[in-house]
Short mmCIF file of C-alpha atoms in Angstrom, two decimals:
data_model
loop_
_atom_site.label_atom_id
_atom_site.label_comp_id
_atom_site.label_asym_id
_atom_site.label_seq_id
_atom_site.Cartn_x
_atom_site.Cartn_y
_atom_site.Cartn_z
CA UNK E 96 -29.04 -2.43 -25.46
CA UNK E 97 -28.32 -6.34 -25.16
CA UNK E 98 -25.46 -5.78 -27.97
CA UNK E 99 -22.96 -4.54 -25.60
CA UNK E 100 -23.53 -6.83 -23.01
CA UNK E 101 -21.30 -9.70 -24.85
CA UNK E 102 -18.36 -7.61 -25.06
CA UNK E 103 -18.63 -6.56 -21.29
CA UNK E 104 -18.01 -10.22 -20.10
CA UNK E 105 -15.44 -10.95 -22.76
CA UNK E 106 -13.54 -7.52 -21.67
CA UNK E 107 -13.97 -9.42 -17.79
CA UNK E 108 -13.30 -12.42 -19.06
CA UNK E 109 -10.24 -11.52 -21.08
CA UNK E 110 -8.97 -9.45 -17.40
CA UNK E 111 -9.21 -12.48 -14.67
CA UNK E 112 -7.87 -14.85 -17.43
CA UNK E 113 -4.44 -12.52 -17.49
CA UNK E 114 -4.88 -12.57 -14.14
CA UNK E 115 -4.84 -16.32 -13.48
CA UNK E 116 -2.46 -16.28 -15.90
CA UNK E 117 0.04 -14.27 -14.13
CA UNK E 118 -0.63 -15.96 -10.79
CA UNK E 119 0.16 -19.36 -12.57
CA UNK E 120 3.83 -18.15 -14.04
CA UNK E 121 4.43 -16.40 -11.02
CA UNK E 122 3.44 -19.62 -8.54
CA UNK E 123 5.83 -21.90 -11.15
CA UNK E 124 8.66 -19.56 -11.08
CA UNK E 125 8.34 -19.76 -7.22
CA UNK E 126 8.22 -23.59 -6.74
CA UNK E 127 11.12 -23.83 -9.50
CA UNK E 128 13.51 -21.41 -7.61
CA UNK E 129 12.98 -24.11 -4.39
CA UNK E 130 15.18 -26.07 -6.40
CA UNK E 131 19.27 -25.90 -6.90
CA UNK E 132 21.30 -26.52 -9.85
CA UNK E 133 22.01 -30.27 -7.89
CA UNK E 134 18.08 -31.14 -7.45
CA UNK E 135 18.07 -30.13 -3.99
CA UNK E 136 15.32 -28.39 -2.46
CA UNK E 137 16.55 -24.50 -1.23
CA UNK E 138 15.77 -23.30 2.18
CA UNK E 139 12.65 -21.17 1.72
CA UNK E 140 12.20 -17.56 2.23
CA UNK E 141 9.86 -16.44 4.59
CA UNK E 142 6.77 -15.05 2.42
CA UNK E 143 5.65 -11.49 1.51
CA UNK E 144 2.38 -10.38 2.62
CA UNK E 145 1.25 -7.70 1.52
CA UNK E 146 -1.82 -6.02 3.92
CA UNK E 147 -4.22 -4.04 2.21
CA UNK E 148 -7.03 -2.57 3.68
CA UNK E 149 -10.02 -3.25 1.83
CA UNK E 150 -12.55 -1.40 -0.05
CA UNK E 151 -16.01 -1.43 -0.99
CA UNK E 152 -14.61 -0.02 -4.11
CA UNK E 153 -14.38 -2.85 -6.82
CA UNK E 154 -11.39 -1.14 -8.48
CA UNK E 155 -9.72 -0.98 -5.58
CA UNK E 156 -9.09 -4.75 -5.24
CA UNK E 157 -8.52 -4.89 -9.11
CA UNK E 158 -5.80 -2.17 -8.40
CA UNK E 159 -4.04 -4.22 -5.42
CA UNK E 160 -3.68 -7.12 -7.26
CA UNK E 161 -1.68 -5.41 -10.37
CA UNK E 162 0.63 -4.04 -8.08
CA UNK E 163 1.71 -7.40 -6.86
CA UNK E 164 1.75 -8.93 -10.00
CA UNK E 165 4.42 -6.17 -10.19
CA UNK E 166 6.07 -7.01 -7.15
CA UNK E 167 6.59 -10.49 -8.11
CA UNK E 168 7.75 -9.42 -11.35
CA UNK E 169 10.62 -7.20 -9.64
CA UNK E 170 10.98 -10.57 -7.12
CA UNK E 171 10.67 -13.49 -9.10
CA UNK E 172 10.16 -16.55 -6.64
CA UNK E 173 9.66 -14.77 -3.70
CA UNK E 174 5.88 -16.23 -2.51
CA UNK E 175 3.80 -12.65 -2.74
CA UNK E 176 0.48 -13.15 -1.20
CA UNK E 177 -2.14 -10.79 -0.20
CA UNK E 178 -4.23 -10.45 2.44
CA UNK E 179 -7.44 -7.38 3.90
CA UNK E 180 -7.61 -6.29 6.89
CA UNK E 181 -11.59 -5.63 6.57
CA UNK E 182 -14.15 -5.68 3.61
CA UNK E 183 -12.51 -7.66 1.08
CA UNK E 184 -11.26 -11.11 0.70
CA UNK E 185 -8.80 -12.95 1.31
CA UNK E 186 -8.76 -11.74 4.79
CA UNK E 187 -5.03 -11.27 6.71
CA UNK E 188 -5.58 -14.38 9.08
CA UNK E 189 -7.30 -16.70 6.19
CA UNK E 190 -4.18 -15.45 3.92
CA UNK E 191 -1.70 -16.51 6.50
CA UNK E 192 -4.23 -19.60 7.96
CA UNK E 193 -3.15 -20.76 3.96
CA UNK E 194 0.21 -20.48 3.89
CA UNK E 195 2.32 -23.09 3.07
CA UNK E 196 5.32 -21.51 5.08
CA UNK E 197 5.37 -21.15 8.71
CA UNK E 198 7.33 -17.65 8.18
CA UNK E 199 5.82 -14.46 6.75
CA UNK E 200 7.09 -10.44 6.71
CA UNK E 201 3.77 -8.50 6.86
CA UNK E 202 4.37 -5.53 4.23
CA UNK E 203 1.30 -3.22 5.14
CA UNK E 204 -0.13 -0.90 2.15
CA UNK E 205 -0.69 1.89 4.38
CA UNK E 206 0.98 4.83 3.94
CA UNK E 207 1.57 6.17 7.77
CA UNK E 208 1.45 4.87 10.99
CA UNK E 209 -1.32 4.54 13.18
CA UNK E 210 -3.86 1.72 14.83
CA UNK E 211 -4.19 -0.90 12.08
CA UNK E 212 -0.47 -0.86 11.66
CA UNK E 213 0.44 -1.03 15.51
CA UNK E 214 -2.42 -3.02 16.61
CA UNK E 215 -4.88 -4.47 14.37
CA UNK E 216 -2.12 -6.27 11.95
CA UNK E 217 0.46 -7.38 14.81
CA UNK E 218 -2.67 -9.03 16.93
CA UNK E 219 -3.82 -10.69 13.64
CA UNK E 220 -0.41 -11.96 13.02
CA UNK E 221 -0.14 -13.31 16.63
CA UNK E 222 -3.27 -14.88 16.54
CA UNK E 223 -2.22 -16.87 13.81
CA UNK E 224 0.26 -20.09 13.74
CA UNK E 225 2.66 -18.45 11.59
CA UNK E 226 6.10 -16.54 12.90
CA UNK E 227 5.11 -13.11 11.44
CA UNK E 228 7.28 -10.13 11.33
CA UNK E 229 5.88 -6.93 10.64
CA UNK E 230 7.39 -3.99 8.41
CA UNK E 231 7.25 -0.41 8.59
CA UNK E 232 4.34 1.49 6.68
CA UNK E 233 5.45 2.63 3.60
CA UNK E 234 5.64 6.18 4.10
CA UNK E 235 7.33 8.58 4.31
CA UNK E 236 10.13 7.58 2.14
CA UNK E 237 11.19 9.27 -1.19
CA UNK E 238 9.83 6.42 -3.26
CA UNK E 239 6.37 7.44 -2.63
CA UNK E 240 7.30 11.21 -3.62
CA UNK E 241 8.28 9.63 -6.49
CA UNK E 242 5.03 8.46 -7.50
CA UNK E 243 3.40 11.37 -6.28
CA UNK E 244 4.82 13.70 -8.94
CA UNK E 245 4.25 10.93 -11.32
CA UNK E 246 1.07 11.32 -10.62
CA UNK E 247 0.79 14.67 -10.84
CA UNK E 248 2.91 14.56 -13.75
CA UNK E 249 0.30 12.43 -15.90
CA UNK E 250 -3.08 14.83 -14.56
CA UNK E 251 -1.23 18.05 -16.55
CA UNK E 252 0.85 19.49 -13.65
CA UNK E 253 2.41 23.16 -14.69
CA UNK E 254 3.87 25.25 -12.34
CA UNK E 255 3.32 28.29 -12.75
CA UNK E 256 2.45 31.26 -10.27
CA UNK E 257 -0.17 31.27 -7.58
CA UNK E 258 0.35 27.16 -7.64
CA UNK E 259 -0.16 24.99 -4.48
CA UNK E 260 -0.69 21.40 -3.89
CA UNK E 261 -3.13 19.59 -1.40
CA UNK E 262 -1.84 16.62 -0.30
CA UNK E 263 -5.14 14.46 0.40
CA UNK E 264 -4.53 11.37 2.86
CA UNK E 265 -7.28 9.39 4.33
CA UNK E 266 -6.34 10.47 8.09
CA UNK E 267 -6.25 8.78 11.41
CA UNK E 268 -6.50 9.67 15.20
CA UNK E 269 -2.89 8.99 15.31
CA UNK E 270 -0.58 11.59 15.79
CA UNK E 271 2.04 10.22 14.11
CA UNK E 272 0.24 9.90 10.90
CA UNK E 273 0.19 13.43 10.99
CA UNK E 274 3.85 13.61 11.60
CA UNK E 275 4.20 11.29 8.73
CA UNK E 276 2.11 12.72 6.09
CA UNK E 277 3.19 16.22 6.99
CA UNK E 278 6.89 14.89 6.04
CA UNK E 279 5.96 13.89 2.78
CA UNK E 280 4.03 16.98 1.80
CA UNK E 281 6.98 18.59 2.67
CA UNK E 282 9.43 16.27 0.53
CA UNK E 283 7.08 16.47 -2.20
CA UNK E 284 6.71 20.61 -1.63
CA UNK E 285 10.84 20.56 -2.05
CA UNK E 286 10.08 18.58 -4.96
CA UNK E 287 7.91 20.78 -7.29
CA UNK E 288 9.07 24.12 -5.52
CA UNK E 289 5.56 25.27 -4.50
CA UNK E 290 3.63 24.79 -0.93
CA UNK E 291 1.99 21.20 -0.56
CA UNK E 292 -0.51 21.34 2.33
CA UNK E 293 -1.15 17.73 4.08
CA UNK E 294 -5.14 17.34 4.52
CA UNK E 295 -7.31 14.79 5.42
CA UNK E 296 -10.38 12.78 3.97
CA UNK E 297 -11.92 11.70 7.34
CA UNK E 298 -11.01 11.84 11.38
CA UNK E 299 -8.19 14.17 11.29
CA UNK E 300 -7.68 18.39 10.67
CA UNK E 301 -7.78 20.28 8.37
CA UNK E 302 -10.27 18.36 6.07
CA UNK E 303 -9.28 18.75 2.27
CA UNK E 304 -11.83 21.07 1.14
CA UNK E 305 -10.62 23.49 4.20
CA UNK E 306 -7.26 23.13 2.89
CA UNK E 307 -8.12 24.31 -0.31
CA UNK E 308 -10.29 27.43 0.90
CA UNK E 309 -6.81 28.00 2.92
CA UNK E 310 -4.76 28.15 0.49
CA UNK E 311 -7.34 30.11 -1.48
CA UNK E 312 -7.64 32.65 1.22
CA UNK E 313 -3.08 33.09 0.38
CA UNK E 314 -3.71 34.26 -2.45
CA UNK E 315 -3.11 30.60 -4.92
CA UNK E 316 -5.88 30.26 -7.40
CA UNK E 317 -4.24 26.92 -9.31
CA UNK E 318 -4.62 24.61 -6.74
CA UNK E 319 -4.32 20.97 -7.27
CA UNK E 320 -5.06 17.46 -4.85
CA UNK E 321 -2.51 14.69 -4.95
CA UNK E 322 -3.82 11.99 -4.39
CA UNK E 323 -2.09 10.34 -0.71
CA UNK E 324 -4.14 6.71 -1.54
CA UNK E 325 -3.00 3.58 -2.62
CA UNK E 326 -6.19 2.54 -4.41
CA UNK E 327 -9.67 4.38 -5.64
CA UNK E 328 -12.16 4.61 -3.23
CA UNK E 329 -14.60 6.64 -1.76
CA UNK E 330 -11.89 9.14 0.08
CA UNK E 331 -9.91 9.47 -2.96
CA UNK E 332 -13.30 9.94 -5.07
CA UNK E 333 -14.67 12.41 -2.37
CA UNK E 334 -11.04 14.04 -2.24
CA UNK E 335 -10.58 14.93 -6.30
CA UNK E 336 -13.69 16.55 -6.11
CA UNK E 337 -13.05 19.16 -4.44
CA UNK E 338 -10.05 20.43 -6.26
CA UNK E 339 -10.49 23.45 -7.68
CA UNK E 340 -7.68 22.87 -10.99
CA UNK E 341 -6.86 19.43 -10.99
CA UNK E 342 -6.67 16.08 -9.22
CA UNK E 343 -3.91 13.27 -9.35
CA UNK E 344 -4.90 9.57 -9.55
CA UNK E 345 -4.34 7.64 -6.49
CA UNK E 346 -0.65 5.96 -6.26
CA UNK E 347 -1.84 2.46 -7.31
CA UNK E 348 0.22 -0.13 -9.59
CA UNK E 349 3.35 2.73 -9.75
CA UNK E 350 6.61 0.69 -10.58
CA UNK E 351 8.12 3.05 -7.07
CA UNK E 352 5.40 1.46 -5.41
CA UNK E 353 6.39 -2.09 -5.69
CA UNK E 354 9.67 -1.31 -5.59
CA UNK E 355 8.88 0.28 -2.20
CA UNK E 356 6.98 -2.77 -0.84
CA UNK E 357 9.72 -5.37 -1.60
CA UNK E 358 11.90 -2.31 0.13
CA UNK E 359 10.44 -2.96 3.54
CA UNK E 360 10.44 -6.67 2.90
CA UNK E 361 14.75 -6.46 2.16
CA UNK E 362 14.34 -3.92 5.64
CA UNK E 363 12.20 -6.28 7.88
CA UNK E 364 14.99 -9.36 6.78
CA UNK E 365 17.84 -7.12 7.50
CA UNK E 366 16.38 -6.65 10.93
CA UNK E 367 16.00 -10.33 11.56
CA UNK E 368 17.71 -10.82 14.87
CA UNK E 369 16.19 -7.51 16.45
CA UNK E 370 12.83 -8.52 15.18
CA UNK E 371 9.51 -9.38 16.94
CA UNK E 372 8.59 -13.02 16.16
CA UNK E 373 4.59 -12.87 17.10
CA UNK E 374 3.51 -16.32 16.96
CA UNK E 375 1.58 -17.43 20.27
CA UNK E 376 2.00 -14.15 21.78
CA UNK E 377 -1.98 -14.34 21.85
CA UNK E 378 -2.09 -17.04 24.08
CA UNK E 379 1.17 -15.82 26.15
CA UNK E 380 0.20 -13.72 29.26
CA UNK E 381 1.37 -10.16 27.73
CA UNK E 382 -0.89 -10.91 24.40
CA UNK E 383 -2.67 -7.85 25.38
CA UNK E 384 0.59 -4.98 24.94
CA UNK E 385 1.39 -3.92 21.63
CA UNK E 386 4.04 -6.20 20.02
CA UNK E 387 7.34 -4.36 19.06
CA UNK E 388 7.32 -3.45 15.75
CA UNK E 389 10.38 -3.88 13.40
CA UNK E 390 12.54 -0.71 12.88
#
């Protein structure tokens, strides 16, 4: 039993050292594109922070930080940093506490709206002594359909009759996550040409598993779960288990994802002048109303 032990930390070992690795060529590509052709130093761009929201899940983490690694290879030189809004480090307001620019666009890796994108990250942001912009959740937007039937794609997706898709999303109180994932089941439904259901892991109706039995009860007996989640986790575990055919991996390191990050980045720029600039605006006397967010 001790045998295998060795080549479990040199597999680890091996992983964080490409990861370092990365991080280095991607920091020296980044302090070399500061400087022009005539030695002198380029205005900066503000930086790209990606907000994630943390798992318990140790893949999850390990997930995140391949898709940046992707993101800075699409955007070499733009500073990519990363930062949790709960349960895993770095934390959003140590991340920006550590920048070395005073200007950030706050890229959130959440796939709808609802509360942590209108008013945990903008207070975190305005708490902090950076001028923070935040961008729009990813989704909807084709891009993420995209990966979706990638997705499905790779877990053995055939369409054939009596097919029908549950789209699994982690759910919120918001109603407008609703709206939102309820577009993209139906851009991804117009996609493969069969119904695609939008269900949720936790807080909002109807839960996954009644989805399925739904669908059941119409008469589709292939049924598969797409996986709405940018990382593994507990949802996404809890979700794939209940599908009666087949399950899709979550979205993860997809080259549309990145793609779809630096997206909102080039969107929250091109907004600049009607954008909401949040620094102080926790110590101004309307710090407690929900910052604009950029459109």
């Amino acid at each position: 039993m001790t045998a295998s032990q060795p080549l479990h930390d040199e597999s680890t070992s091996l992983d964080s050292t490409a990861h370092l690795m990365n991080r280095i060529s991607s920091q020296l590509a980044s302090q070399l594109s500061l400087v022009a052709l005539d030695g002198r130093r380029r205005p900066t761009r503000p930086a790209l922070v990606v907000v994630a929201h943390g798992s318990r899940d140790p893949r999850a983490l390990s997930t995140v930080r391949t898709l940046l690694d992707r993101v800075r290879e699409l955007r070499p030189g733009l500073p990519v940093h990363l930062g949790h809004i709960e349960l895993n480090a770095p934390l959003l307001p140590d991340t920006l506490a550590a920048l070395d620019t005073d200007e950030a666009v706050l890229v959130p890796l959440l796939l709808s709206r609802g509360y942590h994108v209108k008013r945990d990250i903008p207070e975190m942001a305005a708490e902090s002594g950076v001028r923070a912009r935040v961008a729009k959740a990813l989704g909807p937007h084709p891009l993420l359909v995209e990966a979706l039937y990638d997705r499905l794609m790779e877990a053995g997706w055939a369409d054939t009759p009596g097919t029908a898709v549950v789209l699994a999303a982690a759910g919120s109180r918001d109603p407008e996550s609703k709206v939102d994932a309820g577009r993209t089941a139906s851009a991804l439904s117009e996609r493969l040409g069969v119904p695609v259901v939008p269900a949720y892991a936790t807080t909002a109706a109807p839960r996954v598993s009644d989805a399925v039995q739904a669908l059941t009860a119409r008469g589709h007996h292939r049924i598969a779960v797409a996986s709405y989640f940018t990382a593994p986790g507990r949802f996404a575990t809890e979700c794939a288990a209940t599908a009666p055919w087949m399950a899709s991996a979550p979205l993860g390191p997809h080259p549309a994802m990145a793609r779809l990050i630096l997206h909102r980045y080039d969107q929250c720029m091109a907004t600049k002048g009607a954008a909401t600039y949040l620094r102080g605006a926790a110590n101004s006397a309307t710090s407690h109303q929900q910052p604009a967010l950029a459109t």
